[in-house]
Amino acid sequence: MNFKITLLPGDGIGPEIVVEAARVLDTIAGKYNHTFTYQERLMGGCSIDKYGSSLTDETLADCKSSDAVLLGAVGGPKWDDPLAKDRPERGLLALRKGLGVFANLRPVKVHPALMEWSPLKPEKLQGVDILVVRELTGGLYFGFPKGRDVKDGRERAVDTLEYYDYEVRRVMELAFKLARGRKKKVTSVDKANVLESSRLWRQIAVKVGEANKDIELEHTLVDTASMRLITGPAWMDVMVTENMFGDILTDEASVLAGSMGMLPSASLGESTLGLYEPIHGSAPDIAGKGIANPVGTILSAAMMLRHSFNLETEAAALEKAVEQTITDGARTADIGGKLTTRQMADEIIKRM
Ligand code: IPM
Ligand code: MG
């Protein structure tokens, strides 16, 4: 089959990891007789430098006209001025919104061989297999009003946590659907004891739960959820939550896996066009050294095969190769090894 992929390497270590994921995809294409064609575009700080905008209309249009988008990472100290008109992160948010990818899937699994890299005791990590479904195009990141002004002679800044019923419903329904293929449990995370938006969230969770009686539904307040992720992470199957809650909880959950560098994500909307990116950032401290862990991006490519291209066999084969690579002891620096980004990708390719 033929698929068109837009590559957005971005900033920092982004280009180093995306090029490896593309090599892995090429290996899949060769092995299974597919054709992947790539177009590479700038997004983030690199796009600000070249075009004066973190995401140009042309780049967004190119992404929209492809079958999937693979992104590295954006941001860095160079573009961190709080008063700057544009920021690399704005490009990423505009891309998510522009593509309509309202659900961000972040699976967190712990490879037994990496348990020692987690700060948690190994017995707590047994059986951890969580899928966080983070709402991605609404909530505190996108609500209005938003901005800065001067009120009563004082400088003021406002962000708004806003949700429409349909925004909650569609991500909730997806969470239930995904739970059906797993352990059939949905944990809806909110702050319904304080926030109005969370009370709407919970109300809709209950309604969707009533229509999906084969799935167990539980509600947890976000502060409790953050505690339970550390005290007993194995309790959870699918966790669905607001945009910013999900941002925070997934960084927390990532340490369970030993390194943030290991974790992929898929952002999905109504169509099969998806946005795939590792959950880690641009890691400016190691950028250009060729030592970043490519696994998060490579596993994101596996999610692309599954969710955008419906190539389950290929996706599972790639995930198996990654698992075997880790079992066999191949390691980049973040998980205690010496392999370069390229060498780590080679180890995975060897096992495909
Ligand atoms: C993430 C990142 C982004 C987010 C930043 C870079 C805008 O932290 O994907 O989790 O907050 O969504
Ligand atoms: Mg984040």
Coordinates of C-alpha atoms and ligand atoms in Angstrom, one line a residue:
M1 CA 0.0 0.0 0.0
N2 CA 1.0 3.6 -0.5
F3 CA 1.1 6.2 2.2
K4 CA 2.3 9.8 2.4
I5 CA 3.9 10.9 5.6
T6 CA 4.8 14.4 6.6
L7 CA 8.0 14.6 8.8
L8 CA 8.3 17.5 11.2
P9 CA 11.6 16.9 12.8
G10 CA 11.4 20.2 14.8
D11 CA 14.0 21.4 17.2
G12 CA 16.8 20.0 19.5
I13 CA 17.1 16.3 19.3
G14 CA 14.0 16.2 17.0
P15 CA 15.9 15.8 13.7
E16 CA 18.1 13.1 15.2
I17 CA 15.3 10.8 16.3
V18 CA 12.9 11.4 13.3
V19 CA 15.5 10.3 10.8
E20 CA 15.9 7.0 12.6
A21 CA 12.2 6.4 12.8
A22 CA 12.0 7.0 9.0
R23 CA 14.7 4.4 8.5
V24 CA 12.7 2.0 10.6
L25 CA 9.6 2.8 8.5
D26 CA 11.6 2.2 5.3
T27 CA 12.6 -1.2 6.6
I28 CA 8.9 -2.0 7.2
A29 CA 8.1 -0.8 3.7
G30 CA 10.7 -3.0 2.2
K31 CA 9.7 -6.1 4.2
Y32 CA 6.0 -5.8 3.7
N33 CA 5.9 -4.3 0.3
H34 CA 4.5 -0.9 1.1
T35 CA 5.5 2.5 -0.3
F36 CA 6.0 5.3 2.2
T37 CA 6.7 8.7 0.6
Y38 CA 7.9 11.5 2.9
Q39 CA 7.8 15.3 2.8
E40 CA 9.8 17.1 5.3
R41 CA 8.7 20.5 6.7
L42 CA 9.7 23.0 9.4
M43 CA 7.6 23.4 12.6
G44 CA 8.5 25.0 15.9
G45 CA 11.5 27.2 16.6
C46 CA 13.2 26.3 13.3
S47 CA 10.1 27.6 11.5
I48 CA 10.2 30.8 13.5
D49 CA 13.8 31.3 12.4
K50 CA 13.1 30.7 8.8
Y51 CA 9.6 32.0 8.2
G52 CA 8.8 34.1 11.3
S53 CA 6.0 31.7 12.3
S54 CA 6.1 28.5 14.3
L55 CA 3.6 26.9 11.9
T56 CA 2.9 28.3 8.5
D57 CA -0.4 27.9 6.7
E58 CA 1.5 26.0 3.9
T59 CA 2.9 23.5 6.4
L60 CA -0.4 22.9 8.0
A61 CA -2.0 22.4 4.6
D62 CA 0.8 19.9 3.7
C63 CA 0.2 18.0 6.9
K64 CA -3.6 17.9 6.3
S65 CA -3.1 16.5 2.8
S66 CA -0.9 13.6 4.0
D67 CA -1.9 10.2 5.6
A68 CA 0.0 10.8 8.8
V69 CA 2.4 13.3 10.5
L70 CA 5.5 12.2 12.4
L71 CA 6.9 14.9 14.7
G72 CA 10.1 15.0 16.7
A73 CA 10.0 17.7 19.3
V74 CA 9.8 21.5 19.5
G75 CA 11.2 24.3 21.7
G76 CA 14.5 25.3 23.3
P77 CA 16.1 28.1 25.3
K78 CA 16.6 30.1 22.1
W79 CA 12.9 30.8 21.8
D80 CA 12.0 31.0 25.5
D81 CA 11.5 34.7 25.8
P82 CA 8.1 35.0 27.7
L83 CA 7.3 38.2 25.8
A84 CA 8.0 36.7 22.3
K85 CA 5.1 37.1 19.8
D86 CA 5.4 33.5 18.7
R87 CA 6.7 30.4 20.4
P88 CA 7.6 26.9 19.2
E89 CA 4.9 25.4 21.4
R90 CA 2.2 27.6 19.8
G91 CA 3.0 25.9 16.5
L92 CA 2.5 22.5 18.1
L93 CA -0.9 23.5 19.6
A94 CA -2.0 25.1 16.3
L95 CA -1.1 21.9 14.5
R96 CA -3.0 19.7 16.9
K97 CA -6.0 22.0 16.7
G98 CA -5.7 22.4 12.9
L99 CA -5.6 18.6 12.4
G100 CA -8.5 18.2 14.7
V101 CA -6.7 15.5 16.7
F102 CA -8.7 15.7 19.9
A103 CA -7.5 12.5 21.6
N104 CA -3.9 11.9 22.5
L105 CA -3.1 8.2 23.3
R106 CA -0.1 7.7 25.6
P107 CA 0.6 4.1 26.5
V108 CA 2.8 3.5 29.5
K109 CA 4.2 0.0 29.8
V110 CA 7.2 -1.1 31.9
H111 CA 9.7 -3.4 30.3
P112 CA 10.9 -5.8 33.0
A113 CA 14.5 -5.1 32.0
L114 CA 14.2 -1.4 32.7
M115 CA 12.5 -1.6 36.1
E116 CA 15.7 -0.7 37.8
W117 CA 15.6 2.7 36.0
S118 CA 12.4 3.6 37.6
P119 CA 12.5 5.3 41.0
L120 CA 9.7 2.9 42.1
K121 CA 10.2 -0.4 43.7
P122 CA 10.0 -3.3 41.1
E123 CA 7.0 -4.9 43.0
K124 CA 5.0 -1.7 42.4
L125 CA 5.7 -1.9 38.7
Q126 CA 4.5 -5.5 38.1
G127 CA 1.7 -5.5 35.6
V128 CA 1.7 -1.8 34.8
D129 CA 0.0 -1.3 31.5
I130 CA -1.7 2.0 31.3
L131 CA -3.2 3.9 28.4
V132 CA -3.7 7.5 29.0
V133 CA -6.2 9.2 26.7
R134 CA -5.5 12.9 27.0
E135 CA -8.1 15.3 25.6
L136 CA -5.9 17.4 23.2
T137 CA -7.8 20.3 21.5
G138 CA -9.8 21.8 24.4
G139 CA -9.6 22.5 28.1
L140 CA -7.2 24.9 29.7
Y141 CA -4.9 25.1 26.8
F142 CA -7.5 26.5 24.4
G143 CA -10.4 28.1 26.4
F144 CA -11.4 31.7 26.0
P145 CA -10.9 34.3 27.3
K146 CA -7.2 33.9 27.3
G147 CA -4.5 36.6 27.4
R148 CA -3.0 39.5 29.3
D149 CA -4.2 42.9 30.0
V150 CA -4.1 45.6 32.6
K151 CA -7.1 45.8 34.9
D152 CA -7.5 48.3 37.7
G153 CA -3.9 49.4 37.2
R154 CA -2.7 45.8 37.7
E155 CA -1.2 43.4 35.2
R156 CA -3.4 40.4 34.7
A157 CA -3.2 37.1 32.9
V158 CA -6.1 34.8 32.1
D159 CA -6.5 31.2 31.0
T160 CA -9.9 29.5 30.8
L161 CA -10.8 25.9 31.3
E162 CA -13.6 25.5 28.9
Y163 CA -15.4 22.4 27.5
Y164 CA -18.4 21.8 25.3
D165 CA -20.3 18.6 25.9
Y166 CA -19.4 17.2 22.5
E167 CA -15.7 17.6 23.1
V168 CA -15.9 15.5 26.3
R169 CA -18.2 13.0 24.7
R170 CA -16.0 12.1 21.7
V171 CA -12.9 11.6 23.7
M172 CA -14.8 9.6 26.4
E173 CA -16.4 7.4 23.7
L174 CA -12.9 6.7 22.3
A175 CA -11.6 5.8 25.7
F176 CA -14.4 3.3 26.2
K177 CA -13.8 1.8 22.8
L178 CA -10.1 1.4 23.5
A179 CA -10.8 -0.1 26.9
R180 CA -12.9 -2.8 25.2
G181 CA -9.8 -4.1 23.5
R182 CA -7.9 -4.1 26.8
K183 CA -8.8 -4.8 30.5
K184 CA -12.3 -3.2 30.1
K185 CA -11.8 -0.5 32.7
V186 CA -12.0 3.3 32.3
T187 CA -10.7 5.7 35.0
S188 CA -12.1 9.2 34.3
V189 CA -9.9 11.8 36.0
D190 CA -11.3 15.2 36.9
K191 CA -11.6 17.8 39.7
A192 CA -15.3 17.6 40.0
N193 CA -15.2 18.7 43.7
V194 CA -14.0 22.1 42.6
L195 CA -14.3 22.8 38.8
E196 CA -17.6 23.3 36.9
S197 CA -16.0 22.0 33.7
S198 CA -15.1 18.8 35.6
R199 CA -18.7 18.3 36.7
L200 CA -19.7 18.4 33.1
W201 CA -16.9 16.0 32.3
R202 CA -18.1 13.6 35.0
Q203 CA -21.7 13.8 34.0
I204 CA -20.8 12.9 30.4
A205 CA -18.5 10.1 31.6
V206 CA -21.5 8.6 33.5
K207 CA -23.7 8.8 30.5
V208 CA -21.2 7.2 28.2
G209 CA -20.7 4.6 30.9
E210 CA -24.4 3.8 30.9
A211 CA -24.2 3.1 27.2
N212 CA -21.2 0.9 27.6
K213 CA -22.1 -1.3 30.5
D214 CA -19.5 -4.0 29.7
I215 CA -16.8 -1.5 30.7
E216 CA -16.1 -0.7 34.3
L217 CA -16.1 3.1 35.0
E218 CA -14.5 4.8 37.9
H219 CA -14.0 8.4 38.7
T220 CA -10.9 9.8 40.4
L221 CA -9.9 13.3 41.3
V222 CA -6.8 14.4 39.6
D223 CA -4.8 14.9 42.8
T224 CA -5.7 11.4 44.0
A225 CA -4.8 10.1 40.5
S226 CA -1.3 11.6 40.7
M227 CA -0.8 9.9 44.1
R228 CA -2.2 6.5 42.9
L229 CA 0.1 6.6 39.9
I230 CA 3.0 6.3 42.3
T231 CA 1.5 4.2 45.1
G232 CA -0.2 1.6 42.9
P233 CA 0.1 2.2 39.2
A234 CA -1.0 -1.4 38.3
W235 CA -4.6 -0.5 39.3
M236 CA -5.2 1.4 36.1
D237 CA -6.1 0.4 32.6
V238 CA -7.4 3.3 30.5
M239 CA -7.3 6.7 32.0
V240 CA -9.1 9.6 30.3
T241 CA -8.7 13.2 31.3
E242 CA -8.6 16.9 30.5
N243 CA -5.8 18.3 28.3
M244 CA -3.6 19.9 31.1
F245 CA -4.3 17.2 33.6
G246 CA -3.2 14.7 31.0
D247 CA 0.0 16.7 30.2
I248 CA 1.0 16.6 33.9
L249 CA 0.0 13.0 34.6
T250 CA 1.7 11.6 31.6
D251 CA 5.1 13.1 32.5
E252 CA 4.6 11.6 35.9
A253 CA 3.5 8.2 34.5
S254 CA 6.5 8.2 32.1
V255 CA 9.0 7.7 35.0
L256 CA 7.4 4.3 35.6
A257 CA 8.8 3.2 32.3
G258 CA 12.4 4.1 33.3
S259 CA 12.9 6.9 30.8
M260 CA 10.7 9.4 29.1
G261 CA 12.7 8.6 25.9
M262 CA 10.8 5.3 25.7
L263 CA 7.3 6.5 25.4
P264 CA 5.3 7.2 22.2
S265 CA 2.0 8.9 21.5
A266 CA -0.7 9.0 18.9
S267 CA -3.0 11.9 18.4
L268 CA -6.3 11.0 16.6
G269 CA -9.4 12.7 15.4
E270 CA -12.4 11.8 13.3
S271 CA -10.4 10.6 10.3
T272 CA -7.5 8.3 10.0
L273 CA -5.1 11.2 9.7
G274 CA -3.0 11.1 12.9
L275 CA -0.2 13.0 14.5
Y276 CA 2.6 10.9 16.0
E277 CA 5.2 12.1 18.4
P278 CA 7.3 10.9 21.4
I279 CA 6.1 12.3 24.7
H280 CA 9.5 13.8 25.5
G281 CA 10.7 17.3 24.6
S282 CA 13.5 18.6 22.5
A283 CA 16.2 17.9 25.1
P284 CA 18.5 20.9 24.2
D285 CA 21.2 19.7 26.6
I286 CA 22.0 16.7 24.5
A287 CA 20.9 18.0 21.0
G288 CA 23.4 17.5 18.3
K289 CA 25.3 14.8 20.2
G290 CA 23.6 11.8 18.5
I291 CA 22.9 10.1 21.8
A292 CA 19.1 10.6 22.2
N293 CA 16.9 7.6 22.7
P294 CA 15.0 7.0 19.4
V295 CA 12.6 4.4 20.9
G296 CA 9.8 6.8 21.8
T297 CA 9.7 8.0 18.2
I298 CA 10.1 4.6 16.7
L299 CA 7.2 3.3 18.9
S300 CA 5.2 6.3 17.7
A301 CA 5.8 5.2 14.1
A302 CA 4.4 1.8 15.2
M303 CA 1.3 3.5 16.4
M304 CA 1.1 5.3 13.0
L305 CA 1.2 1.9 11.3
R306 CA -1.7 0.7 13.5
H307 CA -4.0 3.7 13.8
S308 CA -3.5 5.6 10.5
F309 CA -2.6 2.9 8.1
N310 CA -4.4 -0.1 9.7
L311 CA -1.3 -2.2 9.4
E312 CA -1.6 -4.1 12.7
T313 CA 0.8 -7.0 11.7
E314 CA 3.5 -4.5 10.9
A315 CA 2.9 -2.4 14.0
A316 CA 3.0 -5.5 16.3
A317 CA 6.2 -6.8 14.5
L318 CA 7.9 -3.4 15.1
E319 CA 6.9 -3.3 18.8
K320 CA 8.1 -6.8 19.2
A321 CA 11.5 -5.9 17.7
V322 CA 11.8 -3.0 20.1
E323 CA 10.9 -5.2 23.1
Q324 CA 13.5 -7.8 22.0
T325 CA 16.1 -5.1 21.5
I326 CA 15.6 -3.9 25.1
T327 CA 15.6 -7.5 26.4
D328 CA 18.9 -8.1 24.7
G329 CA 20.5 -5.3 26.6
A330 CA 20.8 -2.6 23.9
R331 CA 20.8 0.8 25.7
T332 CA 21.2 4.5 25.0
A333 CA 22.6 6.8 27.7
D334 CA 19.2 7.6 29.3
I335 CA 18.8 3.9 30.3
G336 CA 22.4 3.4 31.3
G337 CA 24.0 2.4 28.0
K338 CA 26.5 3.8 25.5
L339 CA 24.7 3.3 22.1
T340 CA 24.2 6.3 19.9
T341 CA 20.8 7.1 18.4
R342 CA 21.8 5.5 15.1
Q343 CA 23.2 2.4 16.8
M344 CA 20.1 1.9 18.8
A345 CA 17.9 2.2 15.7
D346 CA 20.2 -0.3 14.0
E347 CA 19.7 -2.8 16.8
I348 CA 15.9 -2.5 16.3
I349 CA 16.2 -2.8 12.5
K350 CA 18.3 -5.9 12.9
R351 CA 15.5 -7.6 14.8
M352 CA 12.7 -6.8 12.5
Ligands
IPM1 C1 3.5 17.5 25.5 C2 4.2 18.8 25.7 C3 3.5 19.9 25.0 C4 2.2 20.0 25.7 C5 4.2 21.2 24.9 C6 5.5 21.1 24.2 C7 3.3 22.3 24.3 O1 4.5 19.0 27.0 O2 3.2 17.1 24.4 O3 3.1 16.9 26.5 O4 2.1 20.7 26.8 O5 1.2 19.4 25.3
MG2 MG 4.0 17.5 28.3

